Amino acid sequence: MTEDIKTISGNRGLQLDEPLIFEQGRAGRCGVDLAEITGTKNRLGGTDRTAPIGLPDLSEPQTVRHYTRISQKNYGIDAGFYPLGSCTMKHNPRVNEKLARLPGFAALHPLQPLSTVQGALELIDTCATWLKTISGMPAIAMSPAAGAQGELCGMMAIRAALTDRGDARKRVLVPESAHGTNPATAVACGYAVDSIPANERGRVDFDAFMEKLDGDVAAIMLTNPNTCGLFENDIIRIADAIHDAGAFFYCDGANLNAIMGNVRPGDLGVDCMHINLHKTFSTPHGGGGPGAGPVVLSEPLAAYAPLPFVVHGENGFDLVEHQQGAGAKSFGRLKGFHGQMGMFIRALAFMMSHGSDGLAQASADAVLNANYLLAELKDTLSPSFEGPCMHECLFDDSFLKDTGVSTLDFAKAMIDEGFHPMTMYFPLVVHGALLMEPTESESKETLDQYIATLKGLTAMARAGNTEHFQQAPRLTPWRRLDETTAARHPVLRWQPAKKEAKAAE
Amino acid sequence: MLNETFFNEFTIRLNRPASQVIDDLADKGVLGGIPVSRLYDDPDELQNLALVAATECTTEDDMDALVAGLREVL
């Protein structure tokens, strides 16, 4: 077996063992030689550096190799299948990248005179128009930086609207299967969270919802399709009941890729919804950002949207950066500047290159791909709910019962097979969840290889080859990391060996 | 100049609203800084202030163009 081969160097073929950059530094080694500066006055006001700050000294070729080698250890959507459920890891079309790099966009400063950035403001406005049209909503806040900040934006708008009408309320209803950011957002906005159970079909239990709904409920936060990959059939009844109770309907738009171009959330009675441009509209993510989370708003919430925003002025596009006086209802600023401009360019490129028919087709293909996985795997793995799914399919771990293999072990074995694992242990409503979202990007050949791999691994687990799973991954630069120690005693920055020994005592 | 010491940017007081001066500079092809009034909610008392920054990408020609532009428009 490959894993038993030990090399002298620590390298594994062309997979090179790479130490931290700090461990490679040697004092006095130099990449760039700059001339001494003369003839200027020191204006640092006594804040000059007084001692070395401990950056490693490396030559240019060492530095280039270091970053090339660590970049080769990345696994991303450009390298292979990435079925991470609830994350919509779709292909990032290269035309988006080309347009985002146009110097007229890439070299802008967000605070340039407005006369010099009319094209950029028009792009934000056009992107906003497409998003409002797709969602069937009258207003939008473009500035939120990502989905969770979009949730915060939406809930702050709801709170501002309720406060404005002198009707401060105390509770927010959140289904059990929700993304963890939903209850976190409600609490951050000062609300108590009241959890709604799911029914046996994986949807919101409508009767339980009605029992919890009263005049003290500010909003419901609902994802549709939900995190089980299922369309909430009662969504219009839920929206009507919420509005009858004087509350608002927040929709988590994380799963918009399932319905884009086919269903408009505005027609379902939604009051606000964030749109993850980095999911549905193909802007790159998975490396910590940047995301972009514009929030579409209904008429009753539109006035409370955050600053700044683009408007049509007398001499072209204008930017409202301040609001004062009696009519000023905006809840203020969420973020520096106008939003994630680079993501607006990419998202608009995605929308315009697909057209409205192409967006509907992309969404339909995403649903088709997920249902293909579900149909091919339903007799091998254990689907959590009966019937077809939307853009992602959910399984629980009952197919691994009595094998000694856990969902985690199974996922680690998938890494040795060259696949990024699906989402594990989420949503929490099923035991040992495995949530798969193939998106529209994947070919049938890729899906078939993935299906064959999962079937093969399941057969190995059932045949009692437990060791194979518990030892996985074997073929990665690092094996299983000590996640418990990492959580309890996180080491967040490198320090020279001597100090490290001291800290360990 | 308002601050005698600084890292990468400093504030200057102009003899008229900074937004006008910066717009006039833009007409001459110079991005001359940021009116401080864009950064704060109460812009009136700050309206003549401009924030000017330089980076490692700023060339001597850029700096000369800013100085020449300011001489012209002020």
Coordinates of C-alpha atoms in Angstrom, one line a residue:
Chain A
M1 CA 0.0 0.0 0.0
T2 CA 1.2 3.5 -0.9
E3 CA 0.8 4.7 2.7
D4 CA 3.5 2.5 3.9
I5 CA 6.2 4.0 1.7
K6 CA 8.4 6.3 3.7
T7 CA 10.8 8.6 1.8
I8 CA 14.1 9.9 3.0
S9 CA 13.1 13.5 2.2
G10 CA 9.6 13.5 3.6
N11 CA 8.3 14.4 0.1
R12 CA 5.9 12.0 -1.6
G13 CA 6.7 12.1 -5.3
L14 CA 5.9 15.6 -6.4
Q15 CA 3.8 16.3 -3.3
L16 CA 6.4 18.2 -1.5
D17 CA 6.7 18.4 2.3
E18 CA 6.7 22.1 3.1
P19 CA 7.7 23.7 6.4
L20 CA 6.2 26.9 7.6
I21 CA 7.7 30.0 6.1
F22 CA 9.0 31.1 9.5
E23 CA 10.9 27.9 9.9
Q24 CA 12.7 28.5 6.6
G25 CA 13.9 32.1 7.3
R26 CA 17.6 32.7 7.9
A27 CA 18.7 36.1 9.2
G28 CA 20.3 38.3 6.6
R29 CA 19.0 36.4 3.6
C30 CA 17.4 38.9 1.2
G31 CA 14.9 39.0 -1.6
V32 CA 15.0 42.7 -2.4
D33 CA 17.7 45.3 -2.0
L34 CA 16.3 48.8 -1.6
A35 CA 18.4 52.0 -1.5
E36 CA 18.6 54.0 1.7
I37 CA 16.2 56.9 1.8
T38 CA 17.7 60.3 2.2
G39 CA 16.5 63.9 2.3
T40 CA 13.1 63.3 3.9
K41 CA 11.8 64.4 7.3
N42 CA 10.7 61.7 9.7
R43 CA 6.9 62.2 10.3
L44 CA 6.2 59.1 12.3
G45 CA 5.9 61.1 15.5
G46 CA 8.0 58.8 17.7
T47 CA 6.3 55.6 16.6
D48 CA 9.3 54.3 14.6
R49 CA 10.1 50.6 15.0
T50 CA 12.7 50.0 17.7
A51 CA 13.4 46.3 17.2
P52 CA 13.1 43.7 14.5
I53 CA 9.5 42.4 14.1
G54 CA 10.4 38.8 13.4
L55 CA 9.6 38.5 9.8
P56 CA 11.5 35.6 8.1
D57 CA 14.3 36.4 5.7
L58 CA 14.1 34.5 2.5
S59 CA 15.3 34.8 -1.1
E60 CA 12.9 35.3 -3.9
P61 CA 13.1 31.7 -5.3
Q62 CA 12.5 30.3 -1.8
T63 CA 9.4 32.6 -1.4
V64 CA 8.0 31.7 -4.8
R65 CA 8.4 28.0 -4.1
H66 CA 6.8 28.2 -0.7
Y67 CA 3.6 29.8 -2.0
T68 CA 3.5 27.6 -5.1
R69 CA 3.9 24.5 -2.9
I70 CA 1.2 25.4 -0.4
S71 CA -1.1 26.5 -3.3
Q72 CA -0.8 23.0 -4.7
K73 CA -2.2 21.6 -1.5
N74 CA -5.5 23.4 -2.0
Y75 CA -8.5 21.5 -3.1
G76 CA -11.0 23.7 -4.8
I77 CA -13.8 23.7 -7.4
D78 CA -11.2 24.2 -10.1
A79 CA -9.5 20.9 -9.0
G80 CA -12.4 18.6 -8.6
F81 CA -16.0 17.8 -7.5
Y82 CA -17.0 19.7 -4.4
P83 CA -20.4 18.4 -3.3
L84 CA -20.6 20.4 -0.1
G85 CA -24.3 20.7 0.7
S86 CA -25.8 24.1 1.5
C87 CA -22.7 25.8 -0.1
T88 CA -23.5 25.8 -3.8
M89 CA -19.9 25.2 -4.9
K90 CA -20.5 25.8 -8.6
H91 CA -17.9 26.6 -11.4
N92 CA -16.7 30.2 -11.5
P93 CA -16.9 31.1 -15.2
R94 CA -13.7 32.7 -16.5
V95 CA -15.6 35.4 -18.3
N96 CA -16.6 36.7 -14.9
E97 CA -12.9 36.9 -13.9
K98 CA -11.9 38.6 -17.1
L99 CA -14.5 41.3 -16.7
A100 CA -13.7 41.9 -13.0
R101 CA -10.1 42.5 -13.9
L102 CA -10.8 45.2 -16.4
P103 CA -8.7 48.2 -15.2
G104 CA -11.7 50.5 -15.3
F105 CA -13.3 48.4 -12.6
A106 CA -10.3 46.8 -10.8
A107 CA -8.4 50.1 -10.2
L108 CA -11.3 52.1 -8.8
H109 CA -11.3 53.7 -5.4
P110 CA -14.6 53.5 -3.6
L111 CA -14.5 57.2 -2.7
Q112 CA -13.5 58.7 -6.1
P113 CA -15.6 61.6 -7.2
L114 CA -18.9 60.3 -8.5
S115 CA -18.4 61.9 -11.9
T116 CA -15.5 59.5 -12.4
V117 CA -17.4 56.3 -11.4
Q118 CA -20.7 56.6 -13.3
G119 CA -20.0 53.3 -15.0
A120 CA -19.4 51.5 -11.7
L121 CA -22.6 53.0 -10.1
E122 CA -24.5 51.9 -13.2
L123 CA -23.2 48.4 -12.8
I124 CA -24.3 48.3 -9.2
D125 CA -27.7 49.6 -10.3
T126 CA -28.0 47.0 -13.1
C127 CA -27.0 44.2 -10.8
A128 CA -29.6 45.4 -8.3
T129 CA -32.3 45.4 -11.0
W130 CA -31.5 41.8 -12.1
L131 CA -31.6 40.6 -8.4
K132 CA -34.9 42.4 -7.8
T133 CA -36.4 41.0 -11.0
I134 CA -35.2 37.4 -10.2
S135 CA -36.6 37.7 -6.6
G136 CA -39.8 39.6 -7.5
M137 CA -39.0 42.2 -4.9
P138 CA -39.3 46.0 -5.1
A139 CA -36.2 47.1 -3.2
I140 CA -32.7 46.0 -2.4
A141 CA -29.7 46.7 -0.1
M142 CA -26.5 46.0 -2.0
S143 CA -23.9 46.6 0.8
P144 CA -24.0 43.5 3.0
A145 CA -20.7 41.6 2.7
A146 CA -22.0 38.0 2.9
G147 CA -25.0 35.9 3.8
A148 CA -24.8 36.2 7.6
Q149 CA -24.4 40.0 7.3
G150 CA -27.3 40.0 4.9
E151 CA -29.4 38.2 7.6
L152 CA -28.3 40.9 10.1
C153 CA -29.3 43.6 7.6
G154 CA -32.7 42.0 7.1
M155 CA -33.4 41.5 10.8
M156 CA -32.2 45.1 11.6
A157 CA -34.6 46.4 8.9
I158 CA -37.4 44.4 10.5
R159 CA -36.5 45.7 14.0
A160 CA -36.3 49.3 12.7
A161 CA -39.8 48.9 11.0
L162 CA -41.4 47.5 14.2
T163 CA -39.8 50.1 16.4
D164 CA -40.9 52.8 14.1
R165 CA -44.5 51.8 14.4
G166 CA -44.1 51.5 18.2
D167 CA -44.6 47.8 18.2
A168 CA -41.4 46.3 19.5
R169 CA -41.8 42.5 19.7
K170 CA -39.7 39.9 21.5
R171 CA -39.6 36.6 19.6
V172 CA -38.4 35.2 16.3
L173 CA -39.5 31.8 15.0
V174 CA -36.8 29.6 13.5
P175 CA -37.3 26.1 12.2
E176 CA -35.1 23.3 13.7
S177 CA -33.3 22.7 10.4
A178 CA -32.2 26.3 10.0
H179 CA -28.6 27.4 9.3
G180 CA -27.0 28.3 12.7
T181 CA -26.6 31.9 11.6
N182 CA -30.4 32.4 11.7
P183 CA -30.9 32.0 15.4
A184 CA -27.6 33.8 16.0
T185 CA -28.8 36.8 14.0
A186 CA -32.1 36.9 15.8
V187 CA -30.3 36.9 19.2
A188 CA -27.8 39.5 18.0
C189 CA -30.8 41.7 17.2
G190 CA -32.2 41.3 20.7
Y191 CA -34.8 38.7 20.1
A192 CA -35.6 35.4 21.8
V193 CA -35.5 32.4 19.5
D194 CA -38.5 30.1 19.4
S195 CA -37.7 26.8 17.6
I196 CA -40.3 25.2 15.3
P197 CA -40.2 21.5 14.9
A198 CA -40.2 19.7 11.5
N199 CA -42.9 17.2 10.5
E200 CA -42.2 13.7 9.3
R201 CA -41.8 15.0 5.7
G202 CA -38.9 17.3 6.7
R203 CA -40.9 20.5 6.4
V204 CA -42.1 23.0 8.9
D205 CA -44.9 21.5 11.1
F206 CA -47.6 24.0 10.2
D207 CA -49.8 23.3 13.3
A208 CA -46.8 23.7 15.6
F209 CA -45.9 27.0 13.9
M210 CA -49.5 28.3 14.3
E211 CA -49.4 27.4 18.0
K212 CA -46.3 29.6 18.5
L213 CA -47.5 32.5 16.4
D214 CA -48.9 35.4 18.4
G215 CA -48.7 39.2 18.7
D216 CA -45.2 39.0 20.3
V217 CA -43.6 37.4 17.2
A218 CA -41.5 39.8 15.2
A219 CA -40.6 37.5 12.3
I220 CA -40.1 34.0 11.1
M221 CA -36.7 33.1 9.5
L222 CA -37.2 30.4 7.0
T223 CA -35.0 28.9 4.3
N224 CA -36.7 27.7 1.1
P225 CA -35.9 25.2 -0.1
N226 CA -34.9 24.2 3.4
T227 CA -31.6 22.7 4.5
C228 CA -33.0 19.2 4.0
G229 CA -33.2 20.2 0.3
L230 CA -37.0 20.2 0.4
F231 CA -39.4 22.8 -0.8
E232 CA -41.6 24.2 2.0
N233 CA -45.0 23.4 0.5
D234 CA -46.8 25.5 3.1
I235 CA -44.8 28.6 2.5
I236 CA -47.7 30.8 1.2
R237 CA -49.9 29.8 4.1
I238 CA -47.0 30.6 6.5
A239 CA -46.4 34.0 4.9
D240 CA -50.2 34.8 5.1
A241 CA -50.3 33.8 8.8
I242 CA -47.2 35.8 9.6
H243 CA -48.6 38.9 8.0
D244 CA -52.0 38.5 9.6
A245 CA -50.1 38.5 13.0
G246 CA -48.4 41.8 12.0
A247 CA -45.0 40.1 11.8
F248 CA -42.4 39.9 9.0
F249 CA -41.1 37.0 6.8
Y250 CA -37.3 36.7 6.6
C251 CA -36.3 34.2 3.9
D252 CA -32.8 32.8 4.1
G253 CA -31.8 32.9 0.4
A254 CA -28.9 30.4 0.7
N255 CA -30.7 27.9 -1.5
L256 CA -31.8 30.3 -4.2
N257 CA -29.9 28.1 -6.7
A258 CA -32.8 25.6 -6.5
I259 CA -35.4 28.0 -7.7
M260 CA -33.7 30.9 -9.5
G261 CA -35.6 31.9 -12.6
N262 CA -38.4 29.4 -11.8
V263 CA -39.9 30.7 -8.6
R264 CA -39.9 34.4 -7.4
P265 CA -39.6 34.6 -3.6
G266 CA -41.6 37.9 -3.7
D267 CA -44.6 35.8 -5.0
L268 CA -44.4 33.6 -1.9
G269 CA -44.9 36.5 0.5
V270 CA -41.3 37.1 1.5
D271 CA -40.5 40.5 3.2
C272 CA -36.7 40.2 2.9
M273 CA -34.2 37.7 1.7
H274 CA -30.4 37.8 1.4
I275 CA -28.9 36.5 -1.8
N276 CA -25.5 34.8 -1.6
L277 CA -23.9 36.1 -4.8
H278 CA -20.9 33.8 -4.0
K279 CA -23.3 30.7 -4.2
T280 CA -26.1 31.2 -6.7
F281 CA -24.3 33.7 -8.9
S282 CA -20.9 31.9 -9.1
T283 CA -18.5 34.4 -7.5
P284 CA -15.6 32.5 -6.0
H285 CA -15.8 31.3 -2.4
G286 CA -14.6 28.6 -0.1
G287 CA -11.4 30.3 0.9
G288 CA -12.9 32.7 3.4
G289 CA -14.4 35.1 1.0
P290 CA -15.1 37.7 -0.2
G291 CA -18.8 36.9 -0.3
A292 CA -21.6 39.3 -1.1
G293 CA -25.0 39.2 0.4
P294 CA -27.4 41.8 -1.0
V295 CA -30.8 41.8 0.7
V296 CA -34.1 42.2 -1.3
L297 CA -36.8 44.0 0.6
S298 CA -40.6 44.4 0.5
E299 CA -42.2 47.9 0.4
P300 CA -42.8 48.1 4.2
L301 CA -39.1 47.5 4.8
A302 CA -37.5 49.4 1.9
A303 CA -37.1 52.8 3.8
Y304 CA -35.0 51.1 6.5
A305 CA -32.3 49.8 4.2
P306 CA -28.7 50.6 5.1
L307 CA -26.5 53.4 3.7
P308 CA -25.0 54.0 1.2
F309 CA -27.2 53.2 -1.8
V310 CA -27.2 54.2 -5.5
V311 CA -30.0 56.4 -6.8
H312 CA -30.9 57.9 -10.2
G313 CA -29.9 61.6 -9.8
E314 CA -30.3 64.6 -12.1
N315 CA -26.9 64.2 -13.6
G316 CA -26.6 60.5 -13.8
F317 CA -26.2 58.1 -10.9
D318 CA -25.8 59.4 -7.3
L319 CA -24.8 57.8 -4.1
V320 CA -26.7 58.5 -0.9
E321 CA -24.0 58.3 1.9
H322 CA -25.7 60.3 4.6
Q323 CA -29.4 60.7 5.7
Q324 CA -30.6 63.4 8.1
G325 CA -33.9 64.9 9.2
A326 CA -37.4 63.6 9.8
G327 CA -37.6 61.4 6.7
A328 CA -34.3 59.6 7.5
K329 CA -35.3 56.0 8.3
S330 CA -32.2 54.1 7.2
F331 CA -30.8 52.1 10.1
G332 CA -27.3 53.3 9.2
R333 CA -24.2 51.8 7.8
L334 CA -23.4 48.0 7.9
K335 CA -20.1 48.1 6.1
G336 CA -17.5 50.5 4.8
F337 CA -18.2 51.5 1.2
H338 CA -21.0 50.3 -1.2
G339 CA -20.7 46.5 -1.1
Q340 CA -18.4 43.9 -2.7
M341 CA -17.9 45.6 -6.0
G342 CA -15.7 42.8 -7.4
M343 CA -18.5 40.3 -6.7
F344 CA -21.2 42.6 -8.3
I345 CA -19.2 42.5 -11.5
R346 CA -18.8 38.7 -11.5
A347 CA -22.5 38.1 -10.5
L348 CA -23.7 40.5 -13.2
A349 CA -21.5 38.8 -15.8
F350 CA -23.0 35.4 -14.7
M351 CA -26.5 36.8 -15.0
M352 CA -26.0 38.5 -18.4
S353 CA -24.1 35.7 -19.9
H354 CA -26.8 33.2 -19.0
G355 CA -29.8 35.4 -19.7
S356 CA -33.1 34.8 -18.0
D357 CA -33.6 31.5 -19.8
G358 CA -30.1 30.4 -19.0
L359 CA -30.6 31.1 -15.3
A360 CA -33.8 29.1 -15.1
Q361 CA -32.0 26.3 -17.0
A362 CA -29.0 26.4 -14.6
S363 CA -31.4 26.1 -11.6
A364 CA -33.3 23.2 -13.3
D365 CA -30.0 21.4 -14.0
A366 CA -28.9 21.8 -10.4
V367 CA -32.2 20.1 -9.3
L368 CA -31.8 17.4 -11.9
N369 CA -28.3 16.6 -10.8
A370 CA -29.2 16.3 -7.1
N371 CA -32.1 14.1 -8.0
Y372 CA -29.8 11.9 -10.1
L373 CA -27.6 11.4 -7.1
L374 CA -30.6 10.7 -4.9
A375 CA -32.1 8.2 -7.4
E376 CA -28.7 6.4 -7.9
L377 CA -27.8 6.3 -4.2
K378 CA -31.1 5.7 -2.5
D379 CA -30.8 1.9 -2.4
T380 CA -27.2 2.1 -1.1
L381 CA -27.2 5.0 1.3
S382 CA -30.3 5.9 3.5
P383 CA -32.3 8.9 2.3
S384 CA -33.7 10.9 5.2
F385 CA -37.0 11.7 3.5
E386 CA -39.2 10.1 0.9
G387 CA -39.7 11.7 -2.5
P388 CA -37.7 13.9 -4.8
C389 CA -35.4 16.7 -3.6
M390 CA -34.6 20.1 -4.8
H391 CA -30.9 21.1 -5.4
E392 CA -29.4 19.0 -2.7
C393 CA -30.1 15.5 -1.3
L394 CA -29.9 14.4 2.3
F395 CA -29.0 11.0 3.8
D396 CA -28.6 9.9 7.4
D397 CA -26.0 7.4 8.7
S398 CA -28.4 4.4 9.2
F399 CA -26.7 2.7 6.2
L400 CA -23.6 2.5 8.3
K401 CA -25.4 0.9 11.3
D402 CA -23.3 -1.8 12.9
T403 CA -20.3 -1.3 10.6
G404 CA -18.2 0.6 13.2
V405 CA -17.8 3.3 10.5
S406 CA -19.1 6.8 11.3
T407 CA -20.1 9.6 9.0
L408 CA -16.8 11.3 9.7
D409 CA -14.8 8.1 8.9
F410 CA -16.7 7.7 5.7
A411 CA -16.0 11.4 4.7
K412 CA -12.3 10.9 5.4
A413 CA -12.2 7.8 3.2
M414 CA -13.7 10.0 0.4
I415 CA -10.7 12.3 0.6
D416 CA -8.4 9.4 -0.2
E417 CA -10.7 8.8 -3.3
G418 CA -10.0 12.4 -4.5
F419 CA -13.4 13.9 -3.5
H420 CA -14.1 16.8 -1.2
P421 CA -16.6 15.3 1.2
M422 CA -20.2 16.4 1.3
T423 CA -21.5 18.4 4.3
M424 CA -21.5 16.2 7.4
Y425 CA -23.7 16.3 10.5
F426 CA -25.8 19.2 9.1
P427 CA -28.7 19.7 9.2
L428 CA -29.0 18.6 12.8
V429 CA -32.6 17.2 12.3
V430 CA -31.3 13.8 11.0
H431 CA -28.7 11.5 12.6
G432 CA -25.1 11.6 11.1
A433 CA -26.3 13.7 8.2
L434 CA -24.6 13.6 4.7
L435 CA -25.8 16.5 2.6
M436 CA -24.8 16.6 -1.1
E437 CA -25.2 19.5 -3.5
P438 CA -23.8 18.8 -6.9
T439 CA -24.9 22.1 -8.6
E440 CA -25.5 22.4 -12.4
S441 CA -21.7 22.5 -13.1
E442 CA -21.0 18.7 -12.9
S443 CA -21.1 16.4 -15.9
K444 CA -22.8 13.0 -15.7
E445 CA -19.4 11.3 -15.9
T446 CA -18.3 13.1 -12.7
L447 CA -21.5 12.2 -11.0
D448 CA -21.2 8.6 -12.1
Q449 CA -17.6 8.3 -10.8
Y450 CA -18.8 9.8 -7.5
I451 CA -21.8 7.4 -7.2
A452 CA -19.5 4.4 -8.0
T453 CA -17.1 5.6 -5.3
L454 CA -19.8 5.9 -2.7
K455 CA -21.2 2.5 -3.6
G456 CA -17.8 1.0 -3.4
L457 CA -17.0 2.5 0.0
T458 CA -20.4 1.4 1.4
A459 CA -19.7 -2.1 0.3
M460 CA -16.3 -2.0 2.0
A461 CA -17.8 -0.7 5.2
R462 CA -20.5 -3.4 5.2
A463 CA -17.9 -6.1 4.5
G464 CA -16.2 -5.2 7.8
N465 CA -13.2 -3.3 6.5
T466 CA -13.6 -0.8 9.4
E467 CA -9.8 -0.2 9.6
H468 CA -9.8 1.3 6.1
F469 CA -12.1 4.0 7.2
Q470 CA -10.8 4.6 10.7
Q471 CA -7.3 5.1 9.3
A472 CA -8.4 7.4 6.5
P473 CA -7.2 9.7 5.1
R474 CA -3.9 8.0 4.2
L475 CA -2.9 9.8 1.0
T476 CA -3.1 13.5 2.1
P477 CA -0.2 15.7 3.2
W478 CA -1.6 15.5 6.7
R479 CA -3.7 12.7 8.2
R480 CA -6.3 13.3 10.9
L481 CA -5.7 16.5 12.8
D482 CA -6.2 16.6 16.6
E483 CA -9.4 18.7 16.4
T484 CA -10.1 18.5 20.2
T485 CA -6.7 20.0 21.1
A486 CA -7.0 22.5 18.3
A487 CA -10.4 23.6 19.8
R488 CA -9.3 23.6 23.4
H489 CA -5.8 25.0 23.1
P490 CA -5.7 26.8 19.8
V491 CA -2.2 28.0 18.7
L492 CA -3.1 30.9 16.5
R493 CA 0.4 32.3 15.7
W494 CA 3.8 30.9 15.2
Q495 CA 6.4 31.7 17.8
P496 CA 10.1 30.9 18.0
A497 CA 10.8 27.4 19.5
K498 CA 12.0 28.7 22.9
K499 CA 8.8 30.6 23.7
E500 CA 6.7 27.7 22.4
A501 CA 8.3 25.4 25.0
K502 CA 7.5 27.9 27.7
A503 CA 3.9 28.2 26.7
A504 CA 3.5 24.4 26.7
E505 CA 4.6 24.1 30.4
Chain B
M1 CA -1.8 70.4 7.0
L2 CA -3.7 69.3 10.1
N3 CA -1.5 66.4 11.3
E4 CA 2.3 66.9 11.5
T5 CA 2.9 63.2 11.9
F6 CA 1.3 60.4 9.9
F7 CA 1.8 57.0 8.3
N8 CA 0.4 56.8 4.8
E9 CA -2.1 59.6 4.7
F10 CA -2.7 63.1 6.1
T11 CA -5.4 65.8 6.2
I12 CA -5.2 69.2 4.6
R13 CA -7.5 72.2 5.1
L14 CA -8.4 74.0 1.8
N15 CA -9.8 77.5 1.3
R16 CA -13.1 76.2 -0.1
P17 CA -15.2 72.9 0.1
A18 CA -12.9 69.9 -0.5
S19 CA -15.5 68.2 -2.6
Q20 CA -15.4 71.1 -5.1
V21 CA -11.6 71.1 -5.2
I22 CA -11.5 67.4 -5.7
D23 CA -14.1 67.5 -8.5
D24 CA -12.0 70.3 -10.2
L25 CA -8.9 68.2 -9.9
A26 CA -10.8 65.2 -11.4
D27 CA -11.6 67.4 -14.4
K28 CA -7.9 67.7 -14.9
G29 CA -7.3 64.0 -14.6
V30 CA -6.0 64.0 -11.0
L31 CA -7.6 62.0 -8.2
G32 CA -6.5 64.3 -5.5
G33 CA -7.9 62.7 -2.3
I34 CA -11.1 62.3 -0.4
P35 CA -13.4 65.1 1.0
V36 CA -13.6 64.3 4.7
S37 CA -17.3 65.2 4.5
R38 CA -18.0 61.9 2.8
L39 CA -16.8 60.0 5.8
Y40 CA -18.8 61.6 8.6
D41 CA -22.5 62.2 9.2
D42 CA -22.0 65.9 10.2
P43 CA -20.1 67.2 7.2
D44 CA -20.6 71.0 7.7
E45 CA -17.6 71.8 9.9
L46 CA -15.4 69.3 8.0
Q47 CA -16.3 70.5 4.5
N48 CA -12.9 72.2 3.7
L49 CA -10.9 69.2 4.8
A50 CA -9.4 66.6 2.4
L51 CA -7.7 63.4 3.1
V52 CA -4.6 62.6 1.0
A53 CA -2.8 59.3 0.8
A54 CA 0.2 57.9 -1.0
T55 CA 1.0 54.2 -1.5
E56 CA 4.0 52.3 -2.9
C57 CA 2.3 52.6 -6.3
T58 CA 2.3 56.5 -6.2
T59 CA 5.0 57.8 -8.5
E60 CA 6.9 61.1 -8.3
D61 CA 5.1 62.2 -11.4
D62 CA 1.7 61.5 -9.6
M63 CA 2.8 63.7 -6.7
D64 CA 4.0 66.5 -9.0
A65 CA 0.7 66.3 -10.9
L66 CA -1.2 66.7 -7.6
V67 CA 0.8 69.7 -6.5
A68 CA 0.5 71.4 -9.9
G69 CA -3.2 70.6 -10.0
L70 CA -3.8 72.0 -6.5
R71 CA -1.9 75.2 -7.4
E72 CA -4.1 75.7 -10.4
V73 CA -7.5 75.1 -8.8
L74 CA -7.0 76.8 -5.5

